[in-house]
Amino acid sequence: MVLMSQPPDLSQGLERCSTCPIRHRAVCSYSSPAELTRLDDVKFYRDFEAGQEIVGEGEPTPFVGSVVSGVVALHKTLEDGRRQMVGLLFASDFIGRPMRNTAPFDAIAVSPVRMCLFHRREFETIMTDSRSLERRLLEMTLDELEAAREWMLLLGRKTARERLASFLMILVRRQAMLDKGSMANGSLITLPLTREAIAEYLGLTIETVSRQFTRMRKNGTIDLPDRRTIRILDLAELSGIAGEIVEDFNTRGTA
């Protein structure tokens, strides 16, 4: 089921932009009260089940919007039918591109997803009148470009252990951003992907991913309460494996 061919569903809980849970990270985070009112007037919400297509590659894109909750996977299909996961979108990330008529990727809901959507032409009109909206969208686009370059390094040069650690650090960092908190030992994160999907995303085999999870657990870096939950026991060690520095690292909540 493709989002772009469906009429807007206005029946789902309409939150105000000023009280939105992703307000501090979304495309509207710099918007003034007057701009939020304009966005409120044209937005609508839609929910997607895990596995449901949000938009298909090459399809018309009359809508753009933000992920309010859940995780979305971006896939690219080659001419011979092979498909590769090329990105993940989390809460507050933006789907669609103003001034672009078609979708460059398949966007698939990995978990139950709620989207805050705008008709593309209406959003473009508001964006033209709003320097703050333009600025935030530019920042998000540059962040996405930087993340893509880092991912090229990960796939090209990092070991399996380093790839998995980098993936876990992405999840830890995003959760801290959305919770407006610090990354800390004892943090619990939910894996948005199955082992198979993680392997596809990292360019590894399922067996390799499972071995690396087991290795990190035995080394005391993480704990695995269940297959979809990770407890971070040693954030400094995890960030070191990933080749990152956690500037705001603290030990509050240590397990």
PDB file of C-alpha atoms in Angstrom:
ATOM      1  CA  MET A   1       0.000   0.000   0.000  1.00  0.00           C
ATOM      2  CA  VAL A   2       1.521   3.299  -1.108  1.00  0.00           C
ATOM      3  CA  LEU A   3       0.969   6.451   0.897  1.00  0.00           C
ATOM      4  CA  MET A   4       1.132   8.754  -2.081  1.00  0.00           C
ATOM      5  CA  SER A   5      -1.949   7.275  -3.749  1.00  0.00           C
ATOM      6  CA  GLN A   6      -4.158   7.520  -0.669  1.00  0.00           C
ATOM      7  CA  PRO A   7      -6.372  10.453   0.336  1.00  0.00           C
ATOM      8  CA  PRO A   8      -5.459  12.218   3.577  1.00  0.00           C
ATOM      9  CA  ASP A   9      -6.805  10.562   6.727  1.00  0.00           C
ATOM     10  CA  LEU A  10      -7.847  13.373   9.041  1.00  0.00           C
ATOM     11  CA  SER A  11      -9.497  11.189  11.670  1.00  0.00           C
ATOM     12  CA  GLN A  12      -6.373  10.275  13.651  1.00  0.00           C
ATOM     13  CA  GLY A  13      -5.440  12.159  16.822  1.00  0.00           C
ATOM     14  CA  LEU A  14      -4.480  15.656  15.794  1.00  0.00           C
ATOM     15  CA  GLU A  15      -1.844  16.967  18.171  1.00  0.00           C
ATOM     16  CA  ARG A  16      -0.875  20.615  18.096  1.00  0.00           C
ATOM     17  CA  CYS A  17       2.601  21.380  16.759  1.00  0.00           C
ATOM     18  CA  SER A  18       3.476  23.200  19.983  1.00  0.00           C
ATOM     19  CA  THR A  19       2.986  20.015  22.040  1.00  0.00           C
ATOM     20  CA  CYS A  20       4.387  17.513  19.541  1.00  0.00           C
ATOM     21  CA  PRO A  21       6.848  14.983  21.091  1.00  0.00           C
ATOM     22  CA  ILE A  22       9.387  15.594  18.297  1.00  0.00           C
ATOM     23  CA  ARG A  23       8.977  19.380  18.250  1.00  0.00           C
ATOM     24  CA  HIS A  24      12.555  20.045  19.438  1.00  0.00           C
ATOM     25  CA  ARG A  25      14.102  17.918  16.661  1.00  0.00           C
ATOM     26  CA  ALA A  26      11.688  18.080  13.731  1.00  0.00           C
ATOM     27  CA  VAL A  27      11.752  20.279  10.651  1.00  0.00           C
ATOM     28  CA  CYS A  28       9.551  22.799  12.490  1.00  0.00           C
ATOM     29  CA  SER A  29      11.861  23.115  15.527  1.00  0.00           C
ATOM     30  CA  TYR A  30      12.866  26.713  14.644  1.00  0.00           C
ATOM     31  CA  SER A  31       9.390  27.819  13.586  1.00  0.00           C
ATOM     32  CA  SER A  32       7.664  30.756  15.248  1.00  0.00           C
ATOM     33  CA  PRO A  33       4.184  30.474  16.814  1.00  0.00           C
ATOM     34  CA  ALA A  34       2.689  32.024  13.682  1.00  0.00           C
ATOM     35  CA  GLU A  35       4.476  29.517  11.454  1.00  0.00           C
ATOM     36  CA  LEU A  36       3.387  26.622  13.665  1.00  0.00           C
ATOM     37  CA  THR A  37      -0.203  27.780  13.286  1.00  0.00           C
ATOM     38  CA  ARG A  38       0.134  27.645   9.498  1.00  0.00           C
ATOM     39  CA  LEU A  39       1.640  24.163   9.703  1.00  0.00           C
ATOM     40  CA  ASP A  40      -1.093  23.049  12.105  1.00  0.00           C
ATOM     41  CA  ASP A  41      -3.732  24.080   9.588  1.00  0.00           C
ATOM     42  CA  VAL A  42      -2.389  21.882   6.772  1.00  0.00           C
ATOM     43  CA  LYS A  43      -0.913  18.835   8.520  1.00  0.00           C
ATOM     44  CA  PHE A  44      -2.481  15.430   9.046  1.00  0.00           C
ATOM     45  CA  TYR A  45      -1.374  12.172  10.671  1.00  0.00           C
ATOM     46  CA  ARG A  46      -1.269   8.680   9.261  1.00  0.00           C
ATOM     47  CA  ASP A  47      -0.283   5.379  10.876  1.00  0.00           C
ATOM     48  CA  PHE A  48       1.501   2.483   9.156  1.00  0.00           C
ATOM     49  CA  GLU A  49       1.931  -1.101  10.275  1.00  0.00           C
ATOM     50  CA  ALA A  50       5.309  -2.837  10.339  1.00  0.00           C
ATOM     51  CA  GLY A  51       6.159  -3.965   6.818  1.00  0.00           C
ATOM     52  CA  GLN A  52       3.798  -1.502   5.140  1.00  0.00           C
ATOM     53  CA  GLU A  53       5.094   0.622   2.269  1.00  0.00           C
ATOM     54  CA  ILE A  54       4.963   4.350   2.946  1.00  0.00           C
ATOM     55  CA  VAL A  55       6.133   5.445  -0.490  1.00  0.00           C
ATOM     56  CA  GLY A  56       7.505   3.535  -3.457  1.00  0.00           C
ATOM     57  CA  GLU A  57      10.636   4.304  -5.446  1.00  0.00           C
ATOM     58  CA  GLY A  58       9.774   6.375  -8.528  1.00  0.00           C
ATOM     59  CA  GLU A  59       6.239   7.068  -7.304  1.00  0.00           C
ATOM     60  CA  PRO A  60       4.790  10.615  -7.306  1.00  0.00           C
ATOM     61  CA  THR A  61       5.292  12.344  -3.952  1.00  0.00           C
ATOM     62  CA  PRO A  62       2.490  14.826  -3.307  1.00  0.00           C
ATOM     63  CA  PHE A  63       3.224  14.619   0.441  1.00  0.00           C
ATOM     64  CA  VAL A  64       6.238  15.262   2.686  1.00  0.00           C
ATOM     65  CA  GLY A  65       6.482  14.901   6.444  1.00  0.00           C
ATOM     66  CA  SER A  66       8.172  13.810   9.655  1.00  0.00           C
ATOM     67  CA  VAL A  67       8.393  10.478  11.430  1.00  0.00           C
ATOM     68  CA  VAL A  68       6.639  11.035  14.768  1.00  0.00           C
ATOM     69  CA  SER A  69       7.287   7.543  16.117  1.00  0.00           C
ATOM     70  CA  GLY A  70       8.709   4.285  14.841  1.00  0.00           C
ATOM     71  CA  VAL A  71      11.461   3.497  12.340  1.00  0.00           C
ATOM     72  CA  VAL A  72      11.421   3.629   8.530  1.00  0.00           C
ATOM     73  CA  ALA A  73      13.849   1.765   6.262  1.00  0.00           C
ATOM     74  CA  LEU A  74      14.902   3.180   2.888  1.00  0.00           C
ATOM     75  CA  HIS A  75      15.566   0.666   0.106  1.00  0.00           C
ATOM     76  CA  LYS A  76      17.016   1.019  -3.387  1.00  0.00           C
ATOM     77  CA  THR A  77      16.199  -1.546  -6.062  1.00  0.00           C
ATOM     78  CA  LEU A  78      18.644  -2.376  -8.861  1.00  0.00           C
ATOM     79  CA  GLU A  79      17.625  -3.152 -12.425  1.00  0.00           C
ATOM     80  CA  ASP A  80      18.043  -6.901 -11.858  1.00  0.00           C
ATOM     81  CA  GLY A  81      15.674  -6.835  -8.893  1.00  0.00           C
ATOM     82  CA  ARG A  82      18.250  -6.903  -6.097  1.00  0.00           C
ATOM     83  CA  ARG A  83      17.371  -4.589  -3.223  1.00  0.00           C
ATOM     84  CA  GLN A  84      19.653  -2.876  -0.707  1.00  0.00           C
ATOM     85  CA  MET A  85      18.757  -1.058   2.493  1.00  0.00           C
ATOM     86  CA  VAL A  86      20.427   2.340   2.215  1.00  0.00           C
ATOM     87  CA  GLY A  87      19.209   4.163   5.302  1.00  0.00           C
ATOM     88  CA  LEU A  88      17.073   4.281   8.417  1.00  0.00           C
ATOM     89  CA  LEU A  89      14.803   7.118   9.497  1.00  0.00           C
ATOM     90  CA  PHE A  90      13.912   7.617  13.159  1.00  0.00           C
ATOM     91  CA  ALA A  91      11.498   9.868  15.049  1.00  0.00           C
ATOM     92  CA  SER A  92      11.894  13.511  13.898  1.00  0.00           C
ATOM     93  CA  ASP A  93      13.500  12.544  10.553  1.00  0.00           C
ATOM     94  CA  PHE A  94      11.965  13.963   7.389  1.00  0.00           C
ATOM     95  CA  ILE A  95      10.588  11.975   4.434  1.00  0.00           C
ATOM     96  CA  GLY A  96      10.248  13.524   1.001  1.00  0.00           C
ATOM     97  CA  ARG A  97      11.947  16.442  -0.675  1.00  0.00           C
ATOM     98  CA  PRO A  98      10.319  19.767  -1.489  1.00  0.00           C
ATOM     99  CA  MET A  99      10.643  20.645  -5.195  1.00  0.00           C
ATOM    100  CA  ARG A 100      11.061  16.938  -6.069  1.00  0.00           C
ATOM    101  CA  ASN A 101       8.177  15.132  -7.741  1.00  0.00           C
ATOM    102  CA  THR A 102       9.153  11.480  -7.276  1.00  0.00           C
ATOM    103  CA  ALA A 103      10.576   9.331  -4.485  1.00  0.00           C
ATOM    104  CA  PRO A 104      14.212   8.185  -4.904  1.00  0.00           C
ATOM    105  CA  PHE A 105      13.767   5.181  -2.552  1.00  0.00           C
ATOM    106  CA  ASP A 106      11.216   2.739  -1.226  1.00  0.00           C
ATOM    107  CA  ALA A 107      10.271   3.766   2.318  1.00  0.00           C
ATOM    108  CA  ILE A 108       9.039   0.832   4.415  1.00  0.00           C
ATOM    109  CA  ALA A 109       7.786   0.923   8.005  1.00  0.00           C
ATOM    110  CA  VAL A 110      10.099  -1.309  10.064  1.00  0.00           C
ATOM    111  CA  SER A 111       7.927  -0.969  13.164  1.00  0.00           C
ATOM    112  CA  PRO A 112       4.519   0.656  13.702  1.00  0.00           C
ATOM    113  CA  VAL A 113       5.039   4.191  12.397  1.00  0.00           C
ATOM    114  CA  ARG A 114       3.127   7.436  12.801  1.00  0.00           C
ATOM    115  CA  MET A 115       3.777  10.158  10.245  1.00  0.00           C
ATOM    116  CA  CYS A 116       2.995  13.866  10.417  1.00  0.00           C
ATOM    117  CA  LEU A 117       2.337  14.790   6.780  1.00  0.00           C
ATOM    118  CA  PHE A 118       1.883  17.892   4.644  1.00  0.00           C
ATOM    119  CA  HIS A 119       0.771  18.277   1.051  1.00  0.00           C
ATOM    120  CA  ARG A 120       4.011  19.024  -0.727  1.00  0.00           C
ATOM    121  CA  ARG A 121       2.817  22.141  -2.561  1.00  0.00           C
ATOM    122  CA  GLU A 122       1.355  23.650   0.627  1.00  0.00           C
ATOM    123  CA  PHE A 123       4.564  22.891   2.498  1.00  0.00           C
ATOM    124  CA  GLU A 124       6.626  24.480  -0.275  1.00  0.00           C
ATOM    125  CA  THR A 125       4.520  27.639  -0.049  1.00  0.00           C
ATOM    126  CA  ILE A 126       5.030  27.885   3.715  1.00  0.00           C
ATOM    127  CA  MET A 127       8.735  27.122   3.330  1.00  0.00           C
ATOM    128  CA  THR A 128       9.122  29.912   0.767  1.00  0.00           C
ATOM    129  CA  ASP A 129       7.747  32.369   3.333  1.00  0.00           C
ATOM    130  CA  SER A 130       9.726  30.939   6.267  1.00  0.00           C
ATOM    131  CA  ARG A 131      13.492  31.354   6.557  1.00  0.00           C
ATOM    132  CA  SER A 132      13.476  29.303   9.774  1.00  0.00           C
ATOM    133  CA  LEU A 133      11.848  26.340   8.002  1.00  0.00           C
ATOM    134  CA  GLU A 134      14.330  26.620   5.133  1.00  0.00           C
ATOM    135  CA  ARG A 135      17.242  26.799   7.577  1.00  0.00           C
ATOM    136  CA  ARG A 136      16.153  23.727   9.532  1.00  0.00           C
ATOM    137  CA  LEU A 137      15.543  21.695   6.386  1.00  0.00           C
ATOM    138  CA  LEU A 138      18.988  22.668   5.102  1.00  0.00           C
ATOM    139  CA  GLU A 139      20.558  21.600   8.405  1.00  0.00           C
ATOM    140  CA  MET A 140      18.758  18.252   8.263  1.00  0.00           C
ATOM    141  CA  THR A 141      19.855  17.722   4.657  1.00  0.00           C
ATOM    142  CA  LEU A 142      23.494  18.448   5.542  1.00  0.00           C
ATOM    143  CA  ASP A 143      23.269  16.109   8.565  1.00  0.00           C
ATOM    144  CA  GLU A 144      21.929  13.406   6.256  1.00  0.00           C
ATOM    145  CA  LEU A 145      24.810  13.992   3.835  1.00  0.00           C
ATOM    146  CA  GLU A 146      27.352  13.742   6.655  1.00  0.00           C
ATOM    147  CA  ALA A 147      25.739  10.544   7.924  1.00  0.00           C
ATOM    148  CA  ALA A 148      25.885   9.066   4.402  1.00  0.00           C
ATOM    149  CA  ARG A 149      29.616   9.807   4.186  1.00  0.00           C
ATOM    150  CA  GLU A 150      30.214   8.215   7.581  1.00  0.00           C
ATOM    151  CA  TRP A 151      28.255   5.162   6.454  1.00  0.00           C
ATOM    152  CA  MET A 152      30.464   4.880   3.360  1.00  0.00           C
ATOM    153  CA  LEU A 153      33.459   4.729   5.700  1.00  0.00           C
ATOM    154  CA  LEU A 154      31.747   2.126   7.858  1.00  0.00           C
ATOM    155  CA  LEU A 155      30.938  -0.189   4.945  1.00  0.00           C
ATOM    156  CA  GLY A 156      34.271   0.344   3.247  1.00  0.00           C
ATOM    157  CA  ARG A 157      36.778   0.186   6.098  1.00  0.00           C
ATOM    158  CA  LYS A 158      35.293  -0.929   9.415  1.00  0.00           C
ATOM    159  CA  THR A 159      35.354  -4.479  10.756  1.00  0.00           C
ATOM    160  CA  ALA A 160      32.203  -6.402  11.620  1.00  0.00           C
ATOM    161  CA  ARG A 161      32.642  -5.558  15.308  1.00  0.00           C
ATOM    162  CA  GLU A 162      33.126  -1.870  14.532  1.00  0.00           C
ATOM    163  CA  ARG A 163      30.089  -1.816  12.234  1.00  0.00           C
ATOM    164  CA  LEU A 164      27.791  -3.277  14.864  1.00  0.00           C
ATOM    165  CA  ALA A 165      29.140  -0.929  17.539  1.00  0.00           C
ATOM    166  CA  SER A 166      28.578   2.049  15.221  1.00  0.00           C
ATOM    167  CA  PHE A 167      24.999   0.918  14.604  1.00  0.00           C
ATOM    168  CA  LEU A 168      24.328   0.634  18.348  1.00  0.00           C
ATOM    169  CA  MET A 169      25.844   4.085  18.916  1.00  0.00           C
ATOM    170  CA  ILE A 170      23.433   5.530  16.349  1.00  0.00           C
ATOM    171  CA  LEU A 171      20.520   4.083  18.336  1.00  0.00           C
ATOM    172  CA  VAL A 172      21.889   5.314  21.669  1.00  0.00           C
ATOM    173  CA  ARG A 173      22.516   8.804  20.321  1.00  0.00           C
ATOM    174  CA  ARG A 174      19.081   9.128  18.730  1.00  0.00           C
ATOM    175  CA  GLN A 175      17.335   7.975  21.873  1.00  0.00           C
ATOM    176  CA  ALA A 176      19.269  10.507  23.960  1.00  0.00           C
ATOM    177  CA  MET A 177      18.374  13.291  21.512  1.00  0.00           C
ATOM    178  CA  LEU A 178      14.670  12.485  21.592  1.00  0.00           C
ATOM    179  CA  ASP A 179      14.648  12.100  25.382  1.00  0.00           C
ATOM    180  CA  LYS A 180      16.629  15.351  25.758  1.00  0.00           C
ATOM    181  CA  GLY A 181      19.036  13.440  27.995  1.00  0.00           C
ATOM    182  CA  SER A 182      22.625  12.232  28.090  1.00  0.00           C
ATOM    183  CA  MET A 183      23.980   8.939  26.863  1.00  0.00           C
ATOM    184  CA  ALA A 184      24.783   6.830  29.902  1.00  0.00           C
ATOM    185  CA  ASN A 185      25.660   3.382  31.137  1.00  0.00           C
ATOM    186  CA  GLY A 186      22.525   1.381  31.857  1.00  0.00           C
ATOM    187  CA  SER A 187      20.601   2.850  28.925  1.00  0.00           C
ATOM    188  CA  LEU A 188      18.075   0.483  27.382  1.00  0.00           C
ATOM    189  CA  ILE A 189      17.540   0.631  23.638  1.00  0.00           C
ATOM    190  CA  THR A 190      15.111  -1.303  21.482  1.00  0.00           C
ATOM    191  CA  LEU A 191      16.478  -2.785  18.285  1.00  0.00           C
ATOM    192  CA  PRO A 192      14.259  -1.577  15.428  1.00  0.00           C
ATOM    193  CA  LEU A 193      15.495  -4.320  13.103  1.00  0.00           C
ATOM    194  CA  THR A 194      15.652  -8.090  13.172  1.00  0.00           C
ATOM    195  CA  ARG A 195      19.064  -9.774  13.114  1.00  0.00           C
ATOM    196  CA  GLU A 196      18.537 -10.442   9.407  1.00  0.00           C
ATOM    197  CA  ALA A 197      17.754  -6.791   8.652  1.00  0.00           C
ATOM    198  CA  ILE A 198      20.718  -5.603  10.752  1.00  0.00           C
ATOM    199  CA  ALA A 199      22.953  -7.917   8.751  1.00  0.00           C
ATOM    200  CA  GLU A 200      21.607  -6.520   5.471  1.00  0.00           C
ATOM    201  CA  TYR A 201      22.056  -2.937   6.667  1.00  0.00           C
ATOM    202  CA  LEU A 202      25.633  -3.534   7.835  1.00  0.00           C
ATOM    203  CA  GLY A 203      26.680  -5.669   4.875  1.00  0.00           C
ATOM    204  CA  LEU A 204      27.255  -8.738   7.078  1.00  0.00           C
ATOM    205  CA  THR A 205      25.828 -12.232   7.509  1.00  0.00           C
ATOM    206  CA  ILE A 206      23.292 -13.071  10.210  1.00  0.00           C
ATOM    207  CA  GLU A 207      25.809 -15.445  11.789  1.00  0.00           C
ATOM    208  CA  THR A 208      28.420 -12.674  12.006  1.00  0.00           C
ATOM    209  CA  VAL A 209      25.969 -10.269  13.617  1.00  0.00           C
ATOM    210  CA  SER A 210      24.957 -12.883  16.197  1.00  0.00           C
ATOM    211  CA  ARG A 211      28.607 -13.676  16.983  1.00  0.00           C
ATOM    212  CA  GLN A 212      29.436 -10.008  17.509  1.00  0.00           C
ATOM    213  CA  PHE A 213      26.445  -9.515  19.817  1.00  0.00           C
ATOM    214  CA  THR A 214      27.594 -12.524  21.841  1.00  0.00           C
ATOM    215  CA  ARG A 215      31.165 -11.231  21.960  1.00  0.00           C
ATOM    216  CA  MET A 216      30.083  -7.806  23.237  1.00  0.00           C
ATOM    217  CA  ARG A 217      27.890  -9.455  25.871  1.00  0.00           C
ATOM    218  CA  LYS A 218      30.716 -11.712  27.090  1.00  0.00           C
ATOM    219  CA  ASN A 219      33.086  -8.724  27.239  1.00  0.00           C
ATOM    220  CA  GLY A 220      30.638  -6.810  29.435  1.00  0.00           C
ATOM    221  CA  THR A 221      29.999  -4.071  26.862  1.00  0.00           C
ATOM    222  CA  ILE A 222      26.277  -4.797  26.530  1.00  0.00           C
ATOM    223  CA  ASP A 223      23.610  -7.052  27.982  1.00  0.00           C
ATOM    224  CA  LEU A 224      20.868  -8.760  25.981  1.00  0.00           C
ATOM    225  CA  PRO A 225      17.688  -9.011  28.094  1.00  0.00           C
ATOM    226  CA  ASP A 226      15.922 -10.333  24.984  1.00  0.00           C
ATOM    227  CA  ARG A 227      16.462 -10.431  21.218  1.00  0.00           C
ATOM    228  CA  ARG A 228      15.089  -6.941  20.632  1.00  0.00           C
ATOM    229  CA  THR A 229      16.472  -5.136  23.705  1.00  0.00           C
ATOM    230  CA  ILE A 230      20.029  -3.990  24.431  1.00  0.00           C
ATOM    231  CA  ARG A 231      21.322  -2.640  27.740  1.00  0.00           C
ATOM    232  CA  ILE A 232      24.473  -0.554  27.429  1.00  0.00           C
ATOM    233  CA  LEU A 233      26.834  -1.577  30.236  1.00  0.00           C
ATOM    234  CA  ASP A 234      30.003   0.200  29.093  1.00  0.00           C
ATOM    235  CA  LEU A 235      29.286   3.162  26.836  1.00  0.00           C
ATOM    236  CA  ALA A 236      32.919   4.259  26.733  1.00  0.00           C
ATOM    237  CA  GLU A 237      33.960   0.805  25.479  1.00  0.00           C
ATOM    238  CA  LEU A 238      31.165   0.718  22.900  1.00  0.00           C
ATOM    239  CA  SER A 239      32.043   4.165  21.560  1.00  0.00           C
ATOM    240  CA  GLY A 240      35.718   3.178  21.469  1.00  0.00           C
ATOM    241  CA  ILE A 241      34.935   0.123  19.354  1.00  0.00           C
ATOM    242  CA  ALA A 242      32.921   2.324  17.019  1.00  0.00           C
ATOM    243  CA  GLY A 243      35.797   4.819  16.811  1.00  0.00           C
ATOM    244  CA  GLU A 244      33.785   7.642  18.340  1.00  0.00           C
ATOM    245  CA  ILE A 245      34.143  10.006  21.291  1.00  0.00           C
ATOM    246  CA  VAL A 246      31.175  10.518  23.613  1.00  0.00           C
ATOM    247  CA  GLU A 247      31.604  14.121  24.695  1.00  0.00           C
ATOM    248  CA  ASP A 248      28.678  14.148  27.092  1.00  0.00           C
ATOM    249  CA  PHE A 249      29.382  10.695  28.512  1.00  0.00           C
ATOM    250  CA  ASN A 250      28.362  10.218  32.133  1.00  0.00           C
ATOM    251  CA  THR A 251      27.776   7.262  34.398  1.00  0.00           C
ATOM    252  CA  ARG A 252      24.375   8.168  35.803  1.00  0.00           C
ATOM    253  CA  GLY A 253      22.110   5.167  35.859  1.00  0.00           C
ATOM    254  CA  THR A 254      24.974   2.678  35.794  1.00  0.00           C
ATOM    255  CA  ALA A 255      23.657  -0.863  35.926  1.00  0.00           C
TER     256      ALA A 255
END
